[in-house]
Amino acid sequence: MINPDFEKEIGILIKKATEPDNNNSIVTIGAASERLVNEAKKNGLNLTGYRHNIDIYGIKHSFKRHGNKDKEELLGQIPITEKDMKNAPEYVYNYDSCSFGEKNEQGRDIIKFYKQVQDGCILYIAEIRTRRHTLTLNSIRKHKKFKK
């Protein structure tokens, strides 16, 4: 289910995201779990055959908007790190809860995954891309307390 090379590939993608070049690259995490497909079905979504992935834009957004220690502390949040990004399979497969029914700034449907971690709660937001059948990282944040 999980891409066996994910950790190596995400490390390369994170490095690329720090470079000024904006060529998109994508790393596949793996297929959507049966658990998620069933929860989505209850919410009117068919995610059969979908896969989780992370692209360079999701990484850039997450680090730019949620990786600054000073800004995140003002918001009562914890800055995300490379380690948080590398733990993405944990958030999309072993989540504590998830929610459906919201849209992102581009008007696309999103899924919010919530996962309690040692130092807070991860909110991993995936954009549902129907044409490509992917659940692509939109943003990742870390809160001090469990939010859902």
Short mmCIF file of C-alpha atoms in Angstrom, two decimals:
data_model
loop_
_atom_site.label_atom_id
_atom_site.label_comp_id
_atom_site.label_asym_id
_atom_site.label_seq_id
_atom_site.Cartn_x
_atom_site.Cartn_y
_atom_site.Cartn_z
CA MET A 1 0.00 0.00 0.00
CA ILE A 2 2.74 2.49 0.94
CA ASN A 3 5.42 3.44 -1.57
CA PRO A 4 8.55 1.66 -0.22
CA ASP A 5 10.76 4.49 -1.52
CA PHE A 6 8.61 7.27 -0.03
CA GLU A 7 11.10 8.42 2.62
CA LYS A 8 13.95 8.69 0.10
CA GLU A 9 11.75 10.36 -2.54
CA ILE A 10 10.18 12.88 -0.14
CA GLY A 11 13.66 13.87 1.05
CA ILE A 12 14.63 14.67 -2.54
CA LEU A 13 11.36 16.57 -3.11
CA ILE A 14 11.81 18.65 0.06
CA LYS A 15 15.29 19.61 -1.14
CA LYS A 16 13.90 20.58 -4.58
CA ALA A 17 11.22 22.70 -2.89
CA THR A 18 13.92 24.92 -1.36
CA GLU A 19 15.33 25.70 -4.79
CA PRO A 20 14.05 28.65 -6.85
CA ASP A 21 13.01 26.39 -9.75
CA ASN A 22 9.22 25.93 -9.87
CA ASN A 23 9.07 22.75 -11.95
CA ASN A 24 6.55 20.52 -10.28
CA SER A 25 7.52 17.09 -9.04
CA ILE A 26 5.33 14.56 -7.28
CA VAL A 27 5.93 11.77 -4.79
CA THR A 28 3.32 9.05 -4.37
CA ILE A 29 2.60 7.95 -0.82
CA GLY A 30 0.33 5.08 -1.78
CA ALA A 31 -3.23 4.01 -2.54
CA ALA A 32 -6.14 5.38 -0.53
CA SER A 33 -6.95 2.98 2.29
CA GLU A 34 -10.14 0.95 2.42
CA ARG A 35 -10.98 2.79 5.64
CA LEU A 36 -10.81 6.18 3.88
CA VAL A 37 -12.71 4.94 0.82
CA ASN A 38 -15.50 3.70 3.10
CA GLU A 39 -15.63 6.95 5.11
CA ALA A 40 -15.69 8.98 1.89
CA LYS A 41 -18.52 6.85 0.52
CA LYS A 42 -20.60 7.73 3.62
CA ASN A 43 -20.02 11.37 2.67
CA GLY A 44 -21.04 10.96 -0.97
CA LEU A 45 -17.53 10.66 -2.45
CA ASN A 46 -16.12 7.79 -4.46
CA LEU A 47 -12.38 7.55 -3.80
CA THR A 48 -11.95 4.03 -5.15
CA GLY A 49 -8.66 3.86 -7.07
CA TYR A 50 -7.35 7.15 -5.67
CA ARG A 51 -3.81 7.52 -4.36
CA HIS A 52 -2.18 9.93 -1.92
CA ASN A 53 0.64 12.10 -3.17
CA ILE A 54 2.64 15.20 -2.35
CA ASP A 55 3.76 17.73 -4.91
CA ILE A 56 6.34 20.46 -4.70
CA TYR A 57 3.68 23.18 -4.35
CA GLY A 58 2.14 21.55 -1.28
CA ILE A 59 5.57 21.40 0.34
CA LYS A 60 6.42 25.00 -0.55
CA HIS A 61 3.07 26.25 0.75
CA SER A 62 3.31 24.27 3.97
CA PHE A 63 6.82 25.43 4.84
CA LYS A 64 6.19 29.03 3.76
CA ARG A 65 2.88 29.42 5.59
CA HIS A 66 3.33 27.01 8.52
CA GLY A 67 7.06 26.52 9.01
CA ASN A 68 8.03 29.83 10.63
CA LYS A 69 8.50 29.46 14.38
CA ASP A 70 7.64 33.07 15.28
CA LYS A 71 4.50 33.24 13.11
CA GLU A 72 3.21 29.87 14.25
CA GLU A 73 3.69 30.68 17.93
CA LEU A 74 1.59 33.83 17.48
CA LEU A 75 -1.17 31.62 16.06
CA GLY A 76 -0.86 29.09 18.88
CA GLN A 77 0.60 26.54 16.51
CA ILE A 78 3.87 24.66 16.20
CA PRO A 79 6.00 25.10 13.05
CA ILE A 80 6.12 22.07 10.80
CA THR A 81 9.43 20.42 10.05
CA GLU A 82 10.91 18.07 7.47
CA LYS A 83 10.22 15.24 9.92
CA ASP A 84 6.53 16.17 9.94
CA MET A 85 6.47 16.05 6.15
CA LYS A 86 8.27 12.70 6.08
CA ASN A 87 5.63 11.29 8.44
CA ALA A 88 2.82 11.92 5.92
CA PRO A 89 1.97 8.20 5.57
CA GLU A 90 1.17 8.13 9.27
CA TYR A 91 -1.32 10.99 8.88
CA VAL A 92 -3.19 9.60 5.87
CA TYR A 93 -3.28 5.94 6.95
CA ASN A 94 -3.38 6.06 10.74
CA TYR A 95 -5.38 9.24 11.27
CA ASP A 96 -7.47 9.70 14.41
CA SER A 97 -10.29 11.34 12.47
CA CYS A 98 -11.00 12.94 9.12
CA SER A 99 -13.59 15.34 7.76
CA PHE A 100 -15.15 16.03 4.37
CA GLY A 101 -17.34 18.73 2.89
CA GLU A 102 -15.05 21.75 2.69
CA LYS A 103 -13.31 23.36 -0.27
CA ASN A 104 -9.91 25.03 -0.61
CA GLU A 105 -9.19 28.48 -2.08
CA GLN A 106 -9.32 27.04 -5.61
CA GLY A 107 -12.80 25.64 -4.96
CA ARG A 108 -11.67 22.01 -4.90
CA ASP A 109 -12.98 19.52 -2.36
CA ILE A 110 -10.60 18.73 0.48
CA ILE A 111 -10.19 16.09 3.16
CA LYS A 112 -8.86 17.08 6.57
CA PHE A 113 -6.92 14.39 8.42
CA TYR A 114 -6.27 14.82 12.14
CA LYS A 115 -3.51 12.89 13.90
CA GLN A 116 -2.37 13.27 17.50
CA VAL A 117 1.43 13.29 17.66
CA GLN A 118 3.84 13.53 20.57
CA ASP A 119 4.08 17.33 20.56
CA GLY A 120 0.63 18.31 19.27
CA CYS A 121 -1.91 17.53 16.58
CA ILE A 122 -1.23 17.38 12.86
CA LEU A 123 -3.82 18.74 10.47
CA TYR A 124 -3.03 17.31 7.03
CA ILE A 125 -5.22 18.74 4.27
CA ALA A 126 -5.49 16.87 0.98
CA GLU A 127 -7.05 18.24 -2.18
CA ILE A 128 -9.22 15.80 -4.13
CA ARG A 129 -8.11 15.89 -7.77
CA THR A 130 -10.74 13.96 -9.67
CA ARG A 131 -9.11 14.00 -13.09
CA ARG A 132 -5.94 12.34 -11.84
CA HIS A 133 -7.61 10.35 -9.03
CA THR A 134 -5.22 11.76 -6.45
CA LEU A 135 -5.43 13.12 -2.93
CA THR A 136 -2.69 15.71 -3.05
CA LEU A 137 -1.21 17.57 -0.09
CA ASN A 138 -2.70 21.05 0.06
CA SER A 139 -1.33 22.08 3.46
CA ILE A 140 -0.05 20.69 6.72
CA ARG A 141 -0.18 22.39 10.12
CA LYS A 142 0.63 21.43 13.67
CA HIS A 143 -1.50 22.58 16.59
CA LYS A 144 -0.58 22.39 20.26
CA LYS A 145 -3.85 20.64 21.12
CA PHE A 146 -6.05 18.14 19.35
CA LYS A 147 -8.47 20.13 17.16
CA LYS A 148 -11.16 17.64 16.16
#
